[in-house]
Tab-separated table of C-alpha atoms in Angstrom:
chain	number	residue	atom	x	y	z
A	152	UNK	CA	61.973	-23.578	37.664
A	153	UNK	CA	60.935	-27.468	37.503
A	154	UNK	CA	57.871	-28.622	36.034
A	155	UNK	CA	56.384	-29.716	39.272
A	156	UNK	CA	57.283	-26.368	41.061
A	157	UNK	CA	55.638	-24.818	38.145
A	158	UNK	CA	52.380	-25.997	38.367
A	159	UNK	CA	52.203	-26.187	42.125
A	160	UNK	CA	51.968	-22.465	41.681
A	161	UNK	CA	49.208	-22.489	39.323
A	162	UNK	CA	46.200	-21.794	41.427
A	163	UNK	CA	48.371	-19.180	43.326
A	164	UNK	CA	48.804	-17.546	39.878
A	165	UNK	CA	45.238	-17.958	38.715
A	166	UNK	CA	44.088	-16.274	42.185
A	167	UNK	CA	46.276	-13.427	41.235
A	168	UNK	CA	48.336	-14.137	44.994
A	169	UNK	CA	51.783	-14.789	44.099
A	170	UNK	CA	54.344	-12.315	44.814
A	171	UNK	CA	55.799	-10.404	42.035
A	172	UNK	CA	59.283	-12.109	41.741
A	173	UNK	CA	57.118	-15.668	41.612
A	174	UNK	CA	55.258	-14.291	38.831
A	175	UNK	CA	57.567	-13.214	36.689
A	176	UNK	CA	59.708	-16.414	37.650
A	177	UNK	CA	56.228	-18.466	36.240
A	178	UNK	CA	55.304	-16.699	33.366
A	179	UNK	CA	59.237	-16.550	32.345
A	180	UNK	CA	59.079	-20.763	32.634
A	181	UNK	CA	55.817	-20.904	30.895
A	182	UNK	CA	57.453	-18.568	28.063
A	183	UNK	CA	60.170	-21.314	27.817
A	184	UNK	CA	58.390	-24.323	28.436
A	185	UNK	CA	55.798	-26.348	26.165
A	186	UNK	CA	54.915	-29.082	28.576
A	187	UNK	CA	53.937	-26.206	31.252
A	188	UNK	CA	52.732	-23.657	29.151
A	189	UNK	CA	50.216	-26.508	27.731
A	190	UNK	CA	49.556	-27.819	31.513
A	191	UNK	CA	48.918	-24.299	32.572
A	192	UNK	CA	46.159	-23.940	29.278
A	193	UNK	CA	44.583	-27.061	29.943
A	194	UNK	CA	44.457	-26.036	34.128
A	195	UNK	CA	42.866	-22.750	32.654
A	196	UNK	CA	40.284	-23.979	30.642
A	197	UNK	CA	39.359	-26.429	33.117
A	198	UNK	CA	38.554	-23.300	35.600
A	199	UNK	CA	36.863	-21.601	32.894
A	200	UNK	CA	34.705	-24.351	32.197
A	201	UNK	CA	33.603	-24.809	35.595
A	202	UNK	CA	33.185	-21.692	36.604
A	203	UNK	CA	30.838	-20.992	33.467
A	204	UNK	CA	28.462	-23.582	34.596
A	205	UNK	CA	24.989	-22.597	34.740
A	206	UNK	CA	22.962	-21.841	37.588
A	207	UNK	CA	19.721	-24.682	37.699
A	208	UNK	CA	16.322	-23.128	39.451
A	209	UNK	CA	15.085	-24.411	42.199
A	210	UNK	CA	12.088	-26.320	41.906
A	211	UNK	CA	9.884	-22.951	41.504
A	212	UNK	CA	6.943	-24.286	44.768
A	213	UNK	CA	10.060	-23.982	47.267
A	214	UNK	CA	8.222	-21.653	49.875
A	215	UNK	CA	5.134	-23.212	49.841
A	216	UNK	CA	6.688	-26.623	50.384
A	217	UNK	CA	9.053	-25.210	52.954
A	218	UNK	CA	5.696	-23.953	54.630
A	219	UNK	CA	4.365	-26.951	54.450
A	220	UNK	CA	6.334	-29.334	55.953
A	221	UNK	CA	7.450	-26.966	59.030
A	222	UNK	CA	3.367	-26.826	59.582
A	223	UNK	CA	3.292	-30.209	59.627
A	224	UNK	CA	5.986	-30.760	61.812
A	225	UNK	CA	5.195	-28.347	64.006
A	226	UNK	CA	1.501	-29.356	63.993
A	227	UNK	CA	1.001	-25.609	62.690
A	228	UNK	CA	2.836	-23.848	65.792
A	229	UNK	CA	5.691	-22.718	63.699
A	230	UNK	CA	4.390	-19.675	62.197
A	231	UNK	CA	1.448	-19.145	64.917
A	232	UNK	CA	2.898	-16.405	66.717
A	233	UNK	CA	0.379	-13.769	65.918
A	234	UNK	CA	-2.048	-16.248	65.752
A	235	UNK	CA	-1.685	-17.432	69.157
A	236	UNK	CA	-1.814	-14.251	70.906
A	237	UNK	CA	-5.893	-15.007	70.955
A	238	UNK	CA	-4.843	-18.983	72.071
A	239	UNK	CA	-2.043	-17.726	74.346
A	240	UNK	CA	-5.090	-15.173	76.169
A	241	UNK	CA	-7.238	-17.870	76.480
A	242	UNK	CA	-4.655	-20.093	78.074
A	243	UNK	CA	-3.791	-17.004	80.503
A	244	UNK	CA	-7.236	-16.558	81.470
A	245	UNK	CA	-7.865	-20.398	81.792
A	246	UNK	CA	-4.633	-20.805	84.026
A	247	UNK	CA	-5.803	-17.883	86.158
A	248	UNK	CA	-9.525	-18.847	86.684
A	249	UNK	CA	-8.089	-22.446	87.533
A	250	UNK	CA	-5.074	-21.043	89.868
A	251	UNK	CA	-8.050	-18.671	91.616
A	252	UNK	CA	-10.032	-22.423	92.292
A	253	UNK	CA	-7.532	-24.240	93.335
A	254	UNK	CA	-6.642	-21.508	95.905
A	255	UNK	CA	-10.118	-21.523	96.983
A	256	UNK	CA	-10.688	-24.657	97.812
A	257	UNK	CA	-6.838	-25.388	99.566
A	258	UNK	CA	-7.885	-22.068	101.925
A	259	UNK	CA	-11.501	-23.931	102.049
A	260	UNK	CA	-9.693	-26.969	103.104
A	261	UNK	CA	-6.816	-25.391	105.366
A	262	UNK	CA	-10.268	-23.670	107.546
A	263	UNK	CA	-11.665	-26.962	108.047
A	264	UNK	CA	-8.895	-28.393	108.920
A	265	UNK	CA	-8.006	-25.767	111.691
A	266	UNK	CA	-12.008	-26.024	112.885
A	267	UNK	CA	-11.310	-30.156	113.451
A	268	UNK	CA	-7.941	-29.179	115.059
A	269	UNK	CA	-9.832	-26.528	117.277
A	270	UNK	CA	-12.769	-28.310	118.407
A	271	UNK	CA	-11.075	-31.777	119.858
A	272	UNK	CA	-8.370	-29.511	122.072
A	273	UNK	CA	-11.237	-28.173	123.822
A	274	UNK	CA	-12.888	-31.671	124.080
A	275	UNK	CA	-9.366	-32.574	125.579
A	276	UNK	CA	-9.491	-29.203	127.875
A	277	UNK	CA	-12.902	-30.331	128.915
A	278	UNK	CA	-11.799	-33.964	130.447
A	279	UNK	CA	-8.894	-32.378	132.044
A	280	UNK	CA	-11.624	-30.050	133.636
A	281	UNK	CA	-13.401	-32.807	134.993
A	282	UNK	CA	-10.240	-34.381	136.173
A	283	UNK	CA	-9.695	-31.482	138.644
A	284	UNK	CA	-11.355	-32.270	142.038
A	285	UNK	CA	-14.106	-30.484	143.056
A	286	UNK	CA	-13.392	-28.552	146.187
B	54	UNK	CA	22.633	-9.290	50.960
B	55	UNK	CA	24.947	-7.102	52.817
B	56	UNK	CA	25.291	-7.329	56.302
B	57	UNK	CA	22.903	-4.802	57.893
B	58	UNK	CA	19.767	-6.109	55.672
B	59	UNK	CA	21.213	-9.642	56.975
B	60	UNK	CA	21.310	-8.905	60.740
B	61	UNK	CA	17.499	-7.472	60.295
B	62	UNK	CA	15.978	-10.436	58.314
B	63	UNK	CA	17.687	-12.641	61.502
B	64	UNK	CA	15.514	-10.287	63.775
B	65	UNK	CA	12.331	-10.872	61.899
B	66	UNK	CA	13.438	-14.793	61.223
B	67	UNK	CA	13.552	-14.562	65.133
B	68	UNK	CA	10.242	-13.410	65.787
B	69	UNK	CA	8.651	-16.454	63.562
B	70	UNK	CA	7.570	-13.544	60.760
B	71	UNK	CA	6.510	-15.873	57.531
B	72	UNK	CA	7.210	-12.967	55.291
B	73	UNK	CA	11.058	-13.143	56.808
B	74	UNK	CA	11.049	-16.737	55.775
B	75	UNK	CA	9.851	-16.249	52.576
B	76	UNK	CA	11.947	-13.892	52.298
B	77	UNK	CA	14.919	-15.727	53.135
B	78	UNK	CA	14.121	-18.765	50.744
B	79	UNK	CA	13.325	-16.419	47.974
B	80	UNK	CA	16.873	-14.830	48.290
B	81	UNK	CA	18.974	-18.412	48.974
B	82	UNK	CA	17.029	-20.705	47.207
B	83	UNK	CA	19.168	-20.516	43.776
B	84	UNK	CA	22.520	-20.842	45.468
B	85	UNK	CA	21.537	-23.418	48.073
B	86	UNK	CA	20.048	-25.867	45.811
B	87	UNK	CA	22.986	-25.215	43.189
B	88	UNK	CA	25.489	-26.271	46.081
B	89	UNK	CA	23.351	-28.963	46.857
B	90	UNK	CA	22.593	-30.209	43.255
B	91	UNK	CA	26.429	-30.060	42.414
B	92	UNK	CA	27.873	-31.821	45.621
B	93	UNK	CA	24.781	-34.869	45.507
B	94	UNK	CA	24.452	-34.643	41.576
B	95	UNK	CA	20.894	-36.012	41.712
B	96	UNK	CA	18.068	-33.092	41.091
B	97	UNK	CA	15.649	-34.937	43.620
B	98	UNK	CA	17.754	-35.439	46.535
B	99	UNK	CA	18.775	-32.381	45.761
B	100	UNK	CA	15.233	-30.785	46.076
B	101	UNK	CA	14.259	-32.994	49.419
B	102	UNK	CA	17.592	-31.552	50.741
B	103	UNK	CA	16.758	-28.003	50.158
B	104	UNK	CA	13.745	-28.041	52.126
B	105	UNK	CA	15.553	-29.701	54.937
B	106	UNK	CA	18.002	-26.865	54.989
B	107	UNK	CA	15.262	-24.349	54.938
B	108	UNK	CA	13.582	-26.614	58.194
B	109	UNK	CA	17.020	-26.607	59.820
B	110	UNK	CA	17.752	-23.275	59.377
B	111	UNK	CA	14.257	-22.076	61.146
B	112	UNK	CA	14.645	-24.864	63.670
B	113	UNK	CA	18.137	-23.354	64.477
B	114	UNK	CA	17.537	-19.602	63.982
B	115	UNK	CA	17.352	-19.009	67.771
B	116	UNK	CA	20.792	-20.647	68.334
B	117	UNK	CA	22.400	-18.182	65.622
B	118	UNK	CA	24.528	-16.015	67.702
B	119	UNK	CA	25.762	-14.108	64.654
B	120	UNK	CA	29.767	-14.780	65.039
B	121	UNK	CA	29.495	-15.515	61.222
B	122	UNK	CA	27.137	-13.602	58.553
B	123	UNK	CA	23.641	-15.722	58.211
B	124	UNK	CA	24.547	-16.488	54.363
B	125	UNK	CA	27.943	-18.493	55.765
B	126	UNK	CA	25.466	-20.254	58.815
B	127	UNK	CA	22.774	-21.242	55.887
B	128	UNK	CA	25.950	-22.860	53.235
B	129	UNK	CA	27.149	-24.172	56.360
B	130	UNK	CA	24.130	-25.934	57.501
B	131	UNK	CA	23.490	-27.072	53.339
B	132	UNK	CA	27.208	-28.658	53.052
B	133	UNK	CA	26.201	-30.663	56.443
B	134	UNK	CA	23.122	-31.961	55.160
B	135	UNK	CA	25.257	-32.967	52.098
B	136	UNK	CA	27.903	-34.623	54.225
B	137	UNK	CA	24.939	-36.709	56.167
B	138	UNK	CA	22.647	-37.348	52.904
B	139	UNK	CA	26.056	-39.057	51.107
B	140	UNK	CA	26.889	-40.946	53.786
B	141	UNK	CA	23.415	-42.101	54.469
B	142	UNK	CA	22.824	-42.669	50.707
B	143	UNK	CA	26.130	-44.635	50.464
B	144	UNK	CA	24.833	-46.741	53.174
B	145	UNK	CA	21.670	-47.792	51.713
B	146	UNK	CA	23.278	-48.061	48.915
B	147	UNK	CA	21.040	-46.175	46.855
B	148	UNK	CA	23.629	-43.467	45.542
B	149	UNK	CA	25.447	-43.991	42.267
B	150	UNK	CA	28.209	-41.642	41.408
B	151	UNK	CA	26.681	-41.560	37.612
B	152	UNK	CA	23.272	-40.587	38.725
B	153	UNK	CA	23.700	-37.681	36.496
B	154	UNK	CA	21.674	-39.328	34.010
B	155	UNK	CA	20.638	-37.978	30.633
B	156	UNK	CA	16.995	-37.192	31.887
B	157	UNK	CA	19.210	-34.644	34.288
B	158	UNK	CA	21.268	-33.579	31.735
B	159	UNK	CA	18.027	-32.867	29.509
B	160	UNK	CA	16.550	-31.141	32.595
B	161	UNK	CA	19.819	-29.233	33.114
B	162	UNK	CA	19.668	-28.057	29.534
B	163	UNK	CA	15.778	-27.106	29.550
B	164	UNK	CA	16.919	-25.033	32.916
B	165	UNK	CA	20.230	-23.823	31.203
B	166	UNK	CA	18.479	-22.021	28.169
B	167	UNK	CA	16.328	-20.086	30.721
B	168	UNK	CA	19.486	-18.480	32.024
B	169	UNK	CA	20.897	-17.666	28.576
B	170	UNK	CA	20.259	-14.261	27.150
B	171	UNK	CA	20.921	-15.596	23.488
B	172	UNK	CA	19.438	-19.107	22.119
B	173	UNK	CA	22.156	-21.168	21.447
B	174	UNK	CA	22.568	-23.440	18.258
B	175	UNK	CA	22.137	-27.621	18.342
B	176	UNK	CA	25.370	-28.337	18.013
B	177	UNK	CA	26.419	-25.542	20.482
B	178	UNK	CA	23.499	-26.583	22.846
B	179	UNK	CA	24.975	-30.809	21.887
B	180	UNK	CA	28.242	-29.308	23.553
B	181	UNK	CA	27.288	-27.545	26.265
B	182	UNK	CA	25.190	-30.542	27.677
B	183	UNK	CA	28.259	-32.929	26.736
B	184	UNK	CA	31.031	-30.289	28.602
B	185	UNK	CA	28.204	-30.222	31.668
B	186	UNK	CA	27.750	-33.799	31.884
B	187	UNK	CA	31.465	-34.192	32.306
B	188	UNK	CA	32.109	-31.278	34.471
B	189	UNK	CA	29.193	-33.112	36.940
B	190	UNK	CA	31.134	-36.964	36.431
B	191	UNK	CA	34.557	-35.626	37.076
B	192	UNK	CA	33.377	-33.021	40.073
B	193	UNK	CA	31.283	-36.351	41.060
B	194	UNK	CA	34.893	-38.596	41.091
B	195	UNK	CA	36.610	-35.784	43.520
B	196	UNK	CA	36.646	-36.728	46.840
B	197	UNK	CA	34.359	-34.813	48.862
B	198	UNK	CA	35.900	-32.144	51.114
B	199	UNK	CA	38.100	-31.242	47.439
B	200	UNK	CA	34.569	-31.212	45.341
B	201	UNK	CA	33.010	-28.816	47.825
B	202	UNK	CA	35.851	-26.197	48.410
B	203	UNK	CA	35.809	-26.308	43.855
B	204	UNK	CA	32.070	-25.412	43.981
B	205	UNK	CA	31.947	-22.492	46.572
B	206	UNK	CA	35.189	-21.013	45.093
B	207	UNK	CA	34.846	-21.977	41.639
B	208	UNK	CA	30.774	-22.648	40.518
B	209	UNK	CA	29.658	-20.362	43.757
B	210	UNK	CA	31.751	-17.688	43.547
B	211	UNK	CA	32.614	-17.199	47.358
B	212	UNK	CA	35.713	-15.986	48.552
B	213	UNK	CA	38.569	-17.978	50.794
B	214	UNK	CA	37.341	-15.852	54.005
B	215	UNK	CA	33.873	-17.483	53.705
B	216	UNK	CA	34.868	-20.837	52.870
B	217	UNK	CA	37.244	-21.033	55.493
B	218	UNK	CA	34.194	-19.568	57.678
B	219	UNK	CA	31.558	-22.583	56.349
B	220	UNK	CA	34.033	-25.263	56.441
B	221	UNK	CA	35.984	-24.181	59.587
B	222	UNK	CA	39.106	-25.494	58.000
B	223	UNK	CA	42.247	-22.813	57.718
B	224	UNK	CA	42.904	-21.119	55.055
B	225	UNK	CA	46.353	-22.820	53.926
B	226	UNK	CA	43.509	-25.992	53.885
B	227	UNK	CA	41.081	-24.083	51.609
B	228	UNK	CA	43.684	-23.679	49.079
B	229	UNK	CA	45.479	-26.739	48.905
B	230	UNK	CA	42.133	-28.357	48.714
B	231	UNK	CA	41.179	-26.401	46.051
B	232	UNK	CA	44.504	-26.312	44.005
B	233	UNK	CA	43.858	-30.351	44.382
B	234	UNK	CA	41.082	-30.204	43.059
B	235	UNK	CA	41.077	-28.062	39.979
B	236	UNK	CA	44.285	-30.253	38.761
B	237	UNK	CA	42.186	-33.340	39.425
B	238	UNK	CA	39.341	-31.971	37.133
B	239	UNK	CA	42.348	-30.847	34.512
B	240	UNK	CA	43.663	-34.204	34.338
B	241	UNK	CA	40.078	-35.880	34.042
B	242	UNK	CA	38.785	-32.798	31.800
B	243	UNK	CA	41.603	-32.679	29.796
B	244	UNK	CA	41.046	-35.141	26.662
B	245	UNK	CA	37.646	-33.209	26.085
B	246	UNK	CA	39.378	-29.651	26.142
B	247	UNK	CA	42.183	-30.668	23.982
């Protein structure tokens, strides 16, 4: 096994993923060889270092500014759905009073414009009345 | 979080329930902001960031169809916000690849010794900060689809199947990246492990 091949395997190894003859065939080169047994310490360590890092907190207020800025961005709708069952009535009800209005006064206005349709057709039926001869 | 408590904290993230919120920043907080802190290596932007995870996510949770588990979405949506934040950073030029300064490191240290059970000695402690800093500067140096795929496998603990999942790379990808990596950090590590 060449150096190079060696260590290509060296994560492979360290993930516990290379088949059996590969293993052997690794830790048999690393037995015989100083440069890779040394690489594969130092490529260990390395890992070992890393992953030992320590976790860092979060700044500890993380919620509250989480909260914050959604409320703000949301101008405070975010988290209002309980909350705006009372709004969301009151919207209802305001929708529906004005929808009951509206309806009102288009029927209001639909009569009176039937009435001016009405009353000029018999104004018309009238002249042709006159029109007729008299006998 | 396994996958049944996940699919019901969705549900209640869903329905715009602030205790599911705080729920779900209380549980993702730590790793979030250590995958953030370690990919931007500046405990500020790395704060600011966290939030705007924690916006995106609730922003987004309607859009969550659930093809991956919500802990891969939320690491997903955190390693985007890195991407953007570097590149936007580089452009203003306000980023410096040695912002790990020593307030951080003495920060970093102050926050370490919380999470030891034992109280380390000075010169132990004077190591620890010097193996950290340069742990942080060589991670920094990597480029960054290598540095990630090294902190979720190697500093997050995650497994190829969900790194593969929040980077949407194969898995052949994952590894080369990472074997890249970790021999990049060995060559740059390897005069203060000798």
């Amino acid at each position: 096994m060449e150096h190079q091949e060696a260590c290509e395997l060296f994560t492979a190894y360290a993930d516990g993923e290379l088949t059996d003859v590969d293993q052997a065939g690794l830790e048999a080169h690393l037995r015989s060889c100083d440069a890779c047994r040394e690489e594969w310490e130092a490529y260990r360590r390395t890992m070992e270092e890393v992953s030992g890092l320590l976790a860092v907190p979060p700044p500890p207020d993380t919620v509250r500014l989480v909260e914050k800025k959604i409320a703000r961005r949301s101008r405070g709708r975010f988290f209002a759905e309980t909350r705006s069952t009372g709004m969301s009535f009151a919207m209802v009800s305001f929708i529906l009073v004005l929808f009951f209005i509206l309806a009102y006064l288009l029927l209001t206005a639909v009569n009176e414009i039937q009435v001016m349709e009405v009353e000029p057709s018999d104004e018309q039926a009238g002249t042709r009345d006159e029109n007729v001869p008299s006998r | 979080m396994n996958d049944a408590r996940q699919e019901k904290l969705t549900s209640r993230l869903r329905l715009r329930d602030p205790g599911a919120f705080e729920q779900l920043i209380e549980e993702f907080q730590t790793p979030i902001f250590n995958l953030l802190y370690r990919m931007i290596g500046n405990r500020e932007e790395a704060q600011d960031l966290l939030q705007e995870v924690f916006i995106t996510v609730f922003k987004k949770v309607d859009d969550f169809r659930g093809e991956s588990s919500l802990s891969t979405w939320i690491y997903r949506i955190a390693t985007n916000h890195c991407i953007n934040r570097k590149k936007y950073l580089t452009r203003r030029c306000h980023y410096a690849r040695d912002a790990y300064d020593d307030s951080e490191s003495a920060a970093m240290g102050s926050a370490a010794d919380r999470f030891h059970d034992r109280i380390p000695g000075p010169d132990e402690l004077a190591e620890g900060h010097q193996m950290e800093r340069l742990i942080q500067e060589a991670m920094a140096a990597l480029d960054e689809e290598h540095r990630v795929v090294v902190i979720l496998r190697d500093v997050q603990n995650l497994s190829y199947e969900e790194i593969e999942e929040i980077l949407q790379v194969a898995a052949g990808t994952v590894k080369s990246r990472l074997h890249r990596a970790r021999m990049a950090l060995k060559e740059k590590l390897a005069p203060a492990l000798r």
